[in-house]
Tab-separated table of C-alpha atoms in Angstrom:
chain	number	residue	atom	x	y	z
A	19	ASP	CA	113.181	171.913	167.012
A	20	ALA	CA	114.221	172.069	170.681
A	21	LYS	CA	113.030	169.381	172.855
A	22	THR	CA	111.091	169.929	176.055
A	23	THR	CA	111.041	168.369	179.596
A	24	GLN	CA	107.797	168.558	181.807
A	25	PRO	CA	106.805	166.733	184.824
A	26	PRO	CA	104.352	164.152	183.625
A	27	SER	CA	101.573	165.190	186.490
A	28	MET	CA	100.962	167.843	189.101
A	29	ASP	CA	98.172	168.764	191.719
A	30	CYS	CA	96.931	172.199	192.523
A	31	ALA	CA	94.285	173.149	194.874
A	32	GLU	CA	91.394	175.205	193.771
A	33	GLY	CA	91.801	179.134	193.884
A	34	ARG	CA	95.748	178.816	194.135
A	35	ALA	CA	98.078	179.695	191.733
A	36	ALA	CA	99.150	176.784	189.293
A	37	ASN	CA	102.704	176.952	188.205
A	38	LEU	CA	103.757	174.448	185.414
A	39	PRO	CA	107.489	174.123	184.589
A	40	CYS	CA	109.090	173.309	181.453
A	41	ASN	CA	112.644	172.743	180.448
A	42	HIS	CA	114.094	173.678	176.891
A	43	SER	CA	117.679	173.943	177.428
A	44	THR	CA	118.624	173.403	173.708
A	45	ILE	CA	116.187	176.161	172.488
A	46	SER	CA	117.621	178.297	169.595
A	47	GLY	CA	117.359	182.057	169.279
A	48	ASN	CA	114.709	182.189	166.780
A	49	GLU	CA	112.402	179.613	168.654
A	50	TYR	CA	109.202	180.691	170.518
A	51	VAL	CA	107.725	178.760	173.507
A	52	TYR	CA	104.103	177.850	173.130
A	53	TRP	CA	101.604	176.441	175.825
A	54	TYR	CA	98.535	174.772	174.976
A	55	ARG	CA	96.172	172.721	176.996
A	56	GLN	CA	94.099	169.657	176.408
A	57	ILE	CA	90.814	169.308	178.203
A	58	HIS	CA	89.384	165.546	178.355
A	59	SER	CA	88.835	164.617	174.818
A	60	GLN	CA	88.837	167.957	173.202
A	61	GLY	CA	91.065	169.501	170.972
A	62	PRO	CA	93.975	171.133	172.219
A	63	GLN	CA	93.423	175.079	173.021
A	64	TYR	CA	96.121	177.745	172.548
A	65	ILE	CA	97.172	179.502	175.753
A	66	ILE	CA	100.158	181.723	175.332
A	67	HIS	CA	103.026	182.117	173.501
A	68	GLY	CA	106.404	184.142	173.975
A	69	LEU	CA	109.897	184.780	172.674
A	70	LYS	CA	112.491	186.545	175.325
A	71	ASN	CA	109.882	188.584	177.423
A	72	ASN	CA	107.364	187.196	179.916
A	73	GLU	CA	103.964	187.618	178.486
A	74	THR	CA	100.432	187.840	180.223
A	75	ASN	CA	97.079	187.404	178.624
A	76	GLU	CA	93.640	186.799	180.270
A	77	MET	CA	94.254	182.969	180.464
A	78	ALA	CA	97.878	182.803	181.934
A	79	SER	CA	101.143	184.419	182.393
A	80	LEU	CA	104.310	183.016	180.842
A	81	ILE	CA	107.748	183.635	182.655
A	82	ILE	CA	110.778	182.754	180.587
A	83	THR	CA	114.086	182.816	182.283
A	84	GLU	CA	116.870	185.101	181.096
A	85	ASP	CA	118.928	182.409	179.427
A	86	ARG	CA	115.642	181.207	177.769
A	87	LYS	CA	116.518	177.323	178.920
A	88	SER	CA	113.235	177.055	180.967
A	89	SER	CA	109.934	178.854	181.462
A	90	THR	CA	106.897	178.625	183.687
A	91	LEU	CA	103.269	178.891	182.948
A	92	ILE	CA	101.190	180.338	185.846
A	93	LEU	CA	97.503	179.920	186.020
A	94	PRO	CA	97.006	182.632	188.820
A	95	HIS	CA	93.553	181.403	190.275
A	96	ALA	CA	93.205	177.643	189.171
A	97	THR	CA	89.786	176.449	189.031
A	98	LEU	CA	88.166	172.756	188.385
A	99	ARG	CA	87.992	173.690	184.880
A	100	ASP	CA	91.736	174.258	184.441
A	101	THR	CA	92.195	170.340	184.960
A	102	ALA	CA	93.567	169.381	181.707
A	103	VAL	CA	97.103	168.328	179.984
A	104	TYR	CA	99.215	171.208	179.489
A	105	TYR	CA	102.001	171.121	176.540
A	106	CYS	CA	105.073	173.168	176.627
A	107	ILE	CA	106.153	173.494	172.737
A	108	VAL	CA	109.349	175.110	171.456
A	109	ALA	CA	109.276	176.057	167.738
A	110	ASN	CA	110.113	178.659	165.037
A	111	SER	CA	107.256	180.625	164.010
A	112	GLY	CA	104.812	179.157	161.533
A	113	TYR	CA	106.233	175.685	161.482
A	114	ALA	CA	104.476	172.673	162.740
A	115	LEU	CA	104.508	172.100	166.228
A	116	ASN	CA	105.489	168.957	167.801
A	117	PHE	CA	103.404	168.068	171.221
A	118	GLY	CA	104.882	165.961	173.761
A	119	LYS	CA	103.090	164.007	176.607
A	120	GLY	CA	102.658	167.295	178.447
A	121	THR	CA	101.704	167.733	182.215
A	122	SER	CA	98.397	166.506	183.406
A	123	LEU	CA	97.112	169.214	186.113
A	124	LEU	CA	94.635	168.021	188.583
A	125	VAL	CA	92.922	171.179	190.241
A	126	THR	CA	91.194	169.792	193.429
A	127	PRO	CA	88.449	171.078	195.343
B	25	ASP	CA	81.941	182.758	162.900
B	26	ALA	CA	85.389	181.296	161.301
B	27	GLU	CA	85.460	177.865	162.360
B	28	ILE	CA	87.633	174.298	161.607
B	29	THR	CA	85.447	171.346	161.185
B	30	GLN	CA	86.386	167.587	160.920
B	31	SER	CA	84.330	164.893	159.451
B	32	PRO	CA	83.084	162.055	160.178
B	33	ARG	CA	83.564	162.388	164.183
B	34	HIS	CA	83.396	158.849	164.350
B	35	LYS	CA	84.030	156.021	162.054
B	36	ILE	CA	84.325	152.341	162.152
B	37	THR	CA	86.044	150.605	159.549
B	38	GLU	CA	87.670	147.061	158.395
B	39	THR	CA	91.287	146.355	157.861
B	40	GLY	CA	92.253	146.902	154.107
B	41	ARG	CA	89.499	149.497	153.368
B	42	GLN	CA	90.236	153.097	152.477
B	43	VAL	CA	89.233	155.841	154.470
B	44	THR	CA	89.351	159.442	154.275
B	45	LEU	CA	88.865	162.216	157.001
B	46	ALA	CA	87.990	165.667	155.952
B	47	CYS	CA	89.033	168.811	157.500
B	48	HIS	CA	87.922	172.310	156.430
B	49	GLN	CA	88.410	175.656	157.758
B	50	THR	CA	86.929	179.002	157.072
B	51	TRP	CA	89.817	181.297	158.236
B	52	ASN	CA	91.598	181.122	155.036
B	53	HIS	CA	94.843	179.763	156.870
B	54	ASN	CA	97.604	178.833	154.850
B	55	ASN	CA	99.005	176.248	157.116
B	56	MET	CA	96.836	173.006	157.913
B	57	PHE	CA	98.016	170.060	159.995
B	58	TRP	CA	97.036	166.239	161.082
B	59	TYR	CA	97.945	164.962	164.194
B	60	ARG	CA	97.070	161.534	165.636
B	61	GLN	CA	96.576	160.980	169.493
B	62	ASP	CA	97.002	157.379	171.289
B	63	LEU	CA	96.947	156.627	174.843
B	64	GLY	CA	100.890	156.981	176.374
B	65	HIS	CA	101.858	159.213	173.079
B	66	GLY	CA	100.374	162.350	173.381
B	67	LEU	CA	99.762	164.238	170.020
B	68	ARG	CA	102.042	163.107	166.733
B	69	LEU	CA	102.206	165.010	163.657
B	70	ILE	CA	101.306	162.949	160.496
B	71	HIS	CA	101.277	165.376	157.565
B	72	TYR	CA	101.346	169.167	157.098
B	73	SER	CA	100.630	171.584	154.421
B	74	TYR	CA	102.071	175.433	154.284
B	75	GLY	CA	100.026	176.133	151.246
B	76	VAL	CA	97.938	174.940	148.211
B	77	HIS	CA	99.718	172.006	146.413
B	78	ASP	CA	102.395	172.068	149.414
B	79	THR	CA	102.550	168.549	151.418
B	80	ASN	CA	104.842	167.736	153.865
B	81	LYS	CA	105.649	164.383	156.101
B	82	GLY	CA	105.461	164.581	159.788
B	83	GLU	CA	106.815	162.201	162.441
B	84	VAL	CA	104.320	159.327	161.680
B	85	SER	CA	103.355	159.474	158.111
B	86	ASP	CA	103.634	156.080	156.953
B	87	GLY	CA	100.280	154.747	155.752
B	88	TYR	CA	98.657	158.073	155.356
B	89	SER	CA	98.597	160.745	152.526
B	90	VAL	CA	97.168	164.200	152.105
B	91	SER	CA	96.587	166.324	148.999
B	92	ARG	CA	95.981	170.367	149.303
B	93	SER	CA	93.840	171.641	146.081
B	94	ASN	CA	92.280	174.623	147.901
B	95	THR	CA	92.908	176.793	150.835
B	96	GLU	CA	89.856	175.436	153.004
B	97	ASP	CA	90.662	171.656	153.085
B	98	LEU	CA	93.051	169.118	153.767
B	99	PRO	CA	91.829	165.694	153.544
B	100	LEU	CA	93.551	162.708	155.280
B	101	THR	CA	93.403	159.503	153.314
B	102	LEU	CA	94.364	155.858	154.877
B	103	GLU	CA	94.838	154.042	151.569
B	104	SER	CA	94.526	150.454	153.562
B	105	ALA	CA	93.533	150.884	156.885
B	106	ALA	CA	95.169	148.769	159.700
B	107	SER	CA	94.298	148.221	163.561
B	108	SER	CA	97.343	150.225	164.385
B	109	GLN	CA	95.816	153.286	162.903
B	110	THR	CA	92.947	153.067	165.561
B	111	SER	CA	93.383	156.381	166.869
B	112	VAL	CA	91.817	160.021	167.418
B	113	TYR	CA	92.787	162.323	164.758
B	114	PHE	CA	93.104	166.061	165.049
B	115	CYS	CA	93.005	168.382	162.379
B	116	ALA	CA	94.624	171.921	162.922
B	117	SER	CA	95.423	175.472	161.075
B	118	SER	CA	97.096	178.441	161.560
B	119	GLU	CA	98.072	181.535	159.806
B	120	SER	CA	101.029	181.980	157.344
B	121	PHE	CA	104.381	180.621	157.665
B	122	GLY	CA	106.491	183.061	159.887
B	123	LEU	CA	104.225	184.456	161.547
B	124	PRO	CA	103.927	183.244	165.492
B	125	GLY	CA	100.708	182.537	166.642
B	126	GLU	CA	98.185	179.928	167.522
B	127	LEU	CA	96.918	176.612	165.944
B	128	PHE	CA	93.064	176.222	166.046
B	129	PHE	CA	92.244	172.464	166.418
B	130	GLY	CA	88.977	170.756	165.103
B	131	GLU	CA	87.135	168.361	167.708
B	132	GLY	CA	88.711	165.344	166.604
B	133	SER	CA	87.712	162.231	164.630
B	134	ARG	CA	87.759	158.770	166.170
B	135	LEU	CA	88.940	156.057	163.847
B	136	THR	CA	88.348	152.526	164.874
B	137	VAL	CA	89.768	149.796	162.497
B	138	LEU	CA	88.575	146.362	162.999
Protein backbone atom coordinates (compact mmCIF):
# COMPACT_ATOMS: atom_id res chain seq x y z
CA ASP A 1 0.00 0.00 0.00
CA ALA A 2 1.09 3.56 -0.70
CA LYS A 3 2.18 5.60 2.31
CA THR A 4 0.53 8.87 3.26
CA THR A 5 1.84 12.05 4.87
CA GLN A 6 -0.40 14.29 6.94
CA PRO A 7 0.34 17.24 9.20
CA PRO A 8 0.21 16.14 12.85
CA SER A 9 -2.20 18.89 13.91
CA MET A 10 -4.37 21.71 12.61
CA ASP A 11 -6.73 24.33 14.03
CA CYS A 12 -9.93 25.65 12.53
CA ALA A 13 -12.45 28.24 13.70
CA GLU A 14 -16.00 27.05 14.17
CA GLY A 15 -18.14 27.76 11.12
CA ARG A 16 -15.18 27.97 8.79
CA ALA A 17 -14.12 25.35 6.27
CA ALA A 18 -11.52 22.86 7.49
CA ASN A 19 -9.14 21.74 4.72
CA LEU A 20 -7.09 18.70 5.69
CA PRO A 21 -4.25 17.83 3.27
CA CYS A 22 -2.78 14.43 2.54
CA ASN A 23 0.19 13.53 0.41
CA HIS A 24 0.28 10.09 -1.25
CA SER A 25 2.87 10.48 -3.97
CA THR A 26 3.45 6.71 -4.41
CA ILE A 27 -0.21 5.82 -4.98
CA SER A 28 -0.82 3.21 -7.65
CA GLY A 29 -3.58 3.22 -10.25
CA ASN A 30 -5.96 0.86 -8.49
CA GLU A 31 -5.61 2.28 -4.99
CA TYR A 32 -8.39 4.27 -3.38
CA VAL A 33 -8.05 7.24 -1.04
CA TYR A 34 -10.03 6.75 2.19
CA TRP A 35 -10.69 9.21 4.99
CA TYR A 36 -11.70 8.23 8.51
CA ARG A 37 -11.94 10.16 11.73
CA GLN A 38 -11.76 9.18 15.38
CA ILE A 39 -13.49 11.23 18.00
CA HIS A 40 -11.87 10.95 21.43
CA SER A 41 -11.63 7.23 22.30
CA GLN A 42 -14.41 5.97 20.04
CA GLY A 43 -13.91 3.58 17.14
CA PRO A 44 -12.89 5.27 13.87
CA GLN A 45 -15.70 6.46 11.62
CA TYR A 46 -15.72 6.31 7.84
CA ILE A 47 -16.04 9.70 6.13
CA ILE A 48 -15.51 9.31 2.40
CA HIS A 49 -13.43 7.59 -0.26
CA GLY A 50 -12.50 8.18 -3.89
CA LEU A 51 -10.44 6.84 -6.77
CA LYS A 52 -9.95 9.62 -9.32
CA ASN A 53 -12.88 11.99 -9.24
CA ASN A 54 -13.80 14.43 -6.54
CA GLU A 55 -16.44 13.12 -4.18
CA THR A 56 -18.98 14.74 -1.89
CA ASN A 57 -21.34 13.35 0.70
CA GLU A 58 -23.28 14.72 3.63
CA MET A 59 -20.18 14.84 5.81
CA ALA A 60 -17.42 16.17 3.59
CA SER A 61 -15.87 16.68 0.18
CA LEU A 62 -12.80 14.91 -1.14
CA ILE A 63 -10.64 16.67 -3.70
CA ILE A 64 -8.05 14.48 -5.45
CA THR A 65 -5.43 16.13 -7.65
CA GLU A 66 -5.28 15.10 -11.28
CA ASP A 67 -2.02 13.19 -10.79
CA ARG A 68 -3.57 11.56 -7.68
CA LYS A 69 -0.47 12.30 -5.61
CA SER A 70 -2.35 14.34 -3.05
CA SER A 71 -5.84 14.98 -1.76
CA THR A 72 -7.73 17.34 0.51
CA LEU A 73 -10.63 16.55 2.80
CA ILE A 74 -12.94 19.52 3.20
CA LEU A 75 -15.37 19.95 6.08
CA PRO A 76 -17.36 22.90 4.74
CA HIS A 77 -18.64 24.33 8.03
CA ALA A 78 -16.65 22.91 10.91
CA THR A 79 -18.36 22.51 14.27
CA LEU A 80 -16.92 21.75 17.69
CA ARG A 81 -18.08 18.14 17.22
CA ASP A 82 -15.68 17.83 14.28
CA THR A 83 -12.73 17.97 16.68
CA ALA A 84 -11.09 14.59 16.07
CA VAL A 85 -8.12 12.78 14.58
CA TYR A 86 -8.49 12.46 10.81
CA TYR A 87 -6.81 9.60 8.97
CA CYS A 88 -5.98 9.56 5.26
CA ILE A 89 -5.42 6.02 3.97
CA VAL A 90 -4.52 4.67 0.55
CA ALA A 91 -5.33 1.05 -0.22
CA ASN A 92 -6.72 -1.37 -2.74
CA SER A 93 -10.43 -1.87 -2.33
CA GLY A 94 -11.40 -4.49 0.19
CA TYR A 95 -7.89 -4.84 1.59
CA ALA A 96 -7.00 -4.21 5.21
CA LEU A 97 -6.43 -0.53 5.86
CA ASN A 98 -3.21 0.64 7.47
CA PHE A 99 -3.89 3.70 9.64
CA GLY A 100 -1.07 6.14 10.29
CA LYS A 101 -1.06 8.75 13.04
CA GLY A 102 -3.44 11.10 11.24
CA THR A 103 -4.08 14.81 11.74
CA SER A 104 -5.47 16.04 15.03
CA LEU A 105 -8.02 18.73 14.14
CA LEU A 106 -9.06 21.17 16.83
CA VAL A 107 -12.13 23.27 16.09
CA THR A 108 -12.23 26.36 18.27
CA PRO A 109 -15.21 28.57 19.18
CA ASP B 1 -30.12 -2.69 13.18
CA ALA B 2 -26.98 -4.49 12.16
CA GLU B 3 -23.99 -3.80 14.36
CA ILE B 4 -20.55 -4.85 15.52
CA THR B 5 -20.01 -5.51 19.20
CA GLN B 6 -16.90 -6.16 21.26
CA SER B 7 -16.63 -7.78 24.66
CA PRO B 8 -15.48 -7.25 27.26
CA ARG B 9 -15.24 -3.46 27.02
CA HIS B 10 -12.75 -3.35 29.88
CA LYS B 11 -10.53 -6.09 31.26
CA ILE B 12 -7.68 -6.28 33.71
CA THR B 13 -5.54 -9.39 33.71
CA GLU B 14 -2.19 -10.61 34.92
CA THR B 15 0.97 -11.33 32.98
CA GLY B 16 0.98 -14.85 31.56
CA ARG B 17 -2.78 -15.33 31.52
CA GLN B 18 -4.65 -16.25 28.36
CA VAL B 19 -7.14 -13.61 27.28
CA THR B 20 -9.77 -13.69 24.55
CA LEU B 21 -11.47 -10.61 23.19
CA ALA B 22 -14.71 -11.25 21.34
CA CYS B 23 -15.93 -9.50 18.21
CA HIS B 24 -19.35 -10.17 16.73
CA GLN B 25 -20.93 -8.52 13.67
CA THR B 26 -24.42 -8.94 12.27
CA TRP B 27 -23.86 -7.45 8.81
CA ASN B 28 -22.78 -10.78 7.31
CA HIS B 29 -19.52 -9.12 6.26
CA ASN B 30 -16.80 -11.38 4.92
CA ASN B 31 -13.92 -9.16 6.07
CA MET B 32 -13.02 -8.70 9.72
CA PHE B 33 -10.03 -6.97 11.30
CA TRP B 34 -8.36 -6.45 14.66
CA TYR B 35 -6.38 -3.30 15.47
CA ARG B 36 -4.64 -2.06 18.57
CA GLN B 37 -4.22 1.58 19.47
CA ASP B 38 -1.50 2.99 21.69
CA LEU B 39 -0.59 6.58 22.42
CA GLY B 40 1.82 7.82 19.77
CA HIS B 41 1.27 4.89 17.41
CA GLY B 42 -2.18 5.37 15.96
CA LEU B 43 -4.03 2.21 14.93
CA ARG B 44 -1.94 -0.83 14.04
CA LEU B 45 -3.27 -3.93 12.32
CA ILE B 46 -2.93 -7.19 14.28
CA HIS B 47 -4.79 -9.85 12.29
CA TYR B 48 -7.47 -9.95 9.64
CA SER B 49 -9.75 -12.38 7.86
CA TYR B 50 -11.37 -12.31 4.43
CA GLY B 51 -13.77 -15.15 5.15
CA VAL B 52 -14.47 -18.32 7.12
CA HIS B 53 -11.29 -20.28 7.86
CA ASP B 54 -9.14 -17.48 6.40
CA THR B 55 -6.74 -15.58 8.69
CA ASN B 56 -3.80 -13.31 7.94
CA LYS B 57 -1.11 -11.61 10.00
CA GLY B 58 -0.95 -7.87 10.21
CA GLU B 59 1.77 -5.47 11.22
CA VAL B 60 1.90 -6.46 14.91
CA SER B 61 0.73 -10.07 15.09
CA ASP B 62 3.33 -11.54 17.50
CA GLY B 63 1.66 -12.80 20.67
CA TYR B 64 -1.83 -12.80 19.15
CA SER B 65 -3.94 -15.37 17.31
CA VAL B 66 -7.35 -15.42 15.66
CA SER B 67 -9.65 -18.05 14.23
CA ARG B 68 -12.66 -17.64 11.96
CA SER B 69 -15.13 -20.51 12.30
CA ASN B 70 -18.17 -18.55 11.12
CA THR B 71 -18.95 -15.29 9.34
CA GLU B 72 -20.10 -13.37 12.41
CA ASP B 73 -17.19 -13.80 14.83
CA LEU B 74 -13.46 -13.16 14.95
CA PRO B 75 -12.14 -13.68 18.49
CA LEU B 76 -8.67 -12.37 19.30
CA THR B 77 -6.60 -14.47 21.72
CA LEU B 78 -3.55 -13.44 23.67
CA GLU B 79 -1.95 -16.77 24.54
CA SER B 80 0.21 -15.40 27.35
CA ALA B 81 -0.55 -11.78 28.10
CA ALA B 82 2.37 -9.36 28.46
CA SER B 83 2.44 -5.83 29.84
CA SER B 84 3.34 -4.60 26.36
CA GLN B 85 -0.11 -5.76 25.23
CA THR B 86 -1.84 -3.24 27.44
CA SER B 87 -3.79 -1.30 24.84
CA VAL B 88 -7.16 -0.44 23.38
CA TYR B 89 -8.29 -3.03 20.85
CA PHE B 90 -10.68 -2.30 18.00
CA CYS B 91 -12.49 -4.80 15.83
CA ALA B 92 -13.82 -3.83 12.41
CA SER B 93 -15.65 -5.41 9.49
CA SER B 94 -16.30 -4.61 5.85
CA GLU B 95 -18.03 -6.13 2.85
CA SER B 96 -16.47 -8.59 0.47
CA PHE B 97 -12.95 -8.41 -0.81
CA GLY B 98 -12.70 -6.35 -3.96
CA LEU B 99 -15.45 -3.89 -3.14
CA PRO B 100 -14.45 -0.38 -2.06
CA GLY B 101 -16.32 0.63 0.99
CA GLU B 102 -16.27 1.52 4.59
CA LEU B 103 -14.89 -0.27 7.61
CA PHE B 104 -17.33 -0.47 10.51
CA PHE B 105 -15.63 -0.33 13.89
CA GLY B 106 -16.66 -1.58 17.28
CA GLU B 107 -16.46 0.60 20.39
CA GLY B 108 -13.18 -0.88 21.53
CA SER B 109 -11.92 -3.11 24.34
CA ARG B 110 -9.51 -1.63 26.86
CA LEU B 111 -7.10 -4.28 28.14
CA THR B 112 -4.73 -3.76 31.05
CA VAL B 113 -2.06 -6.38 31.74
CA LEU B 114 -0.51 -6.10 35.20
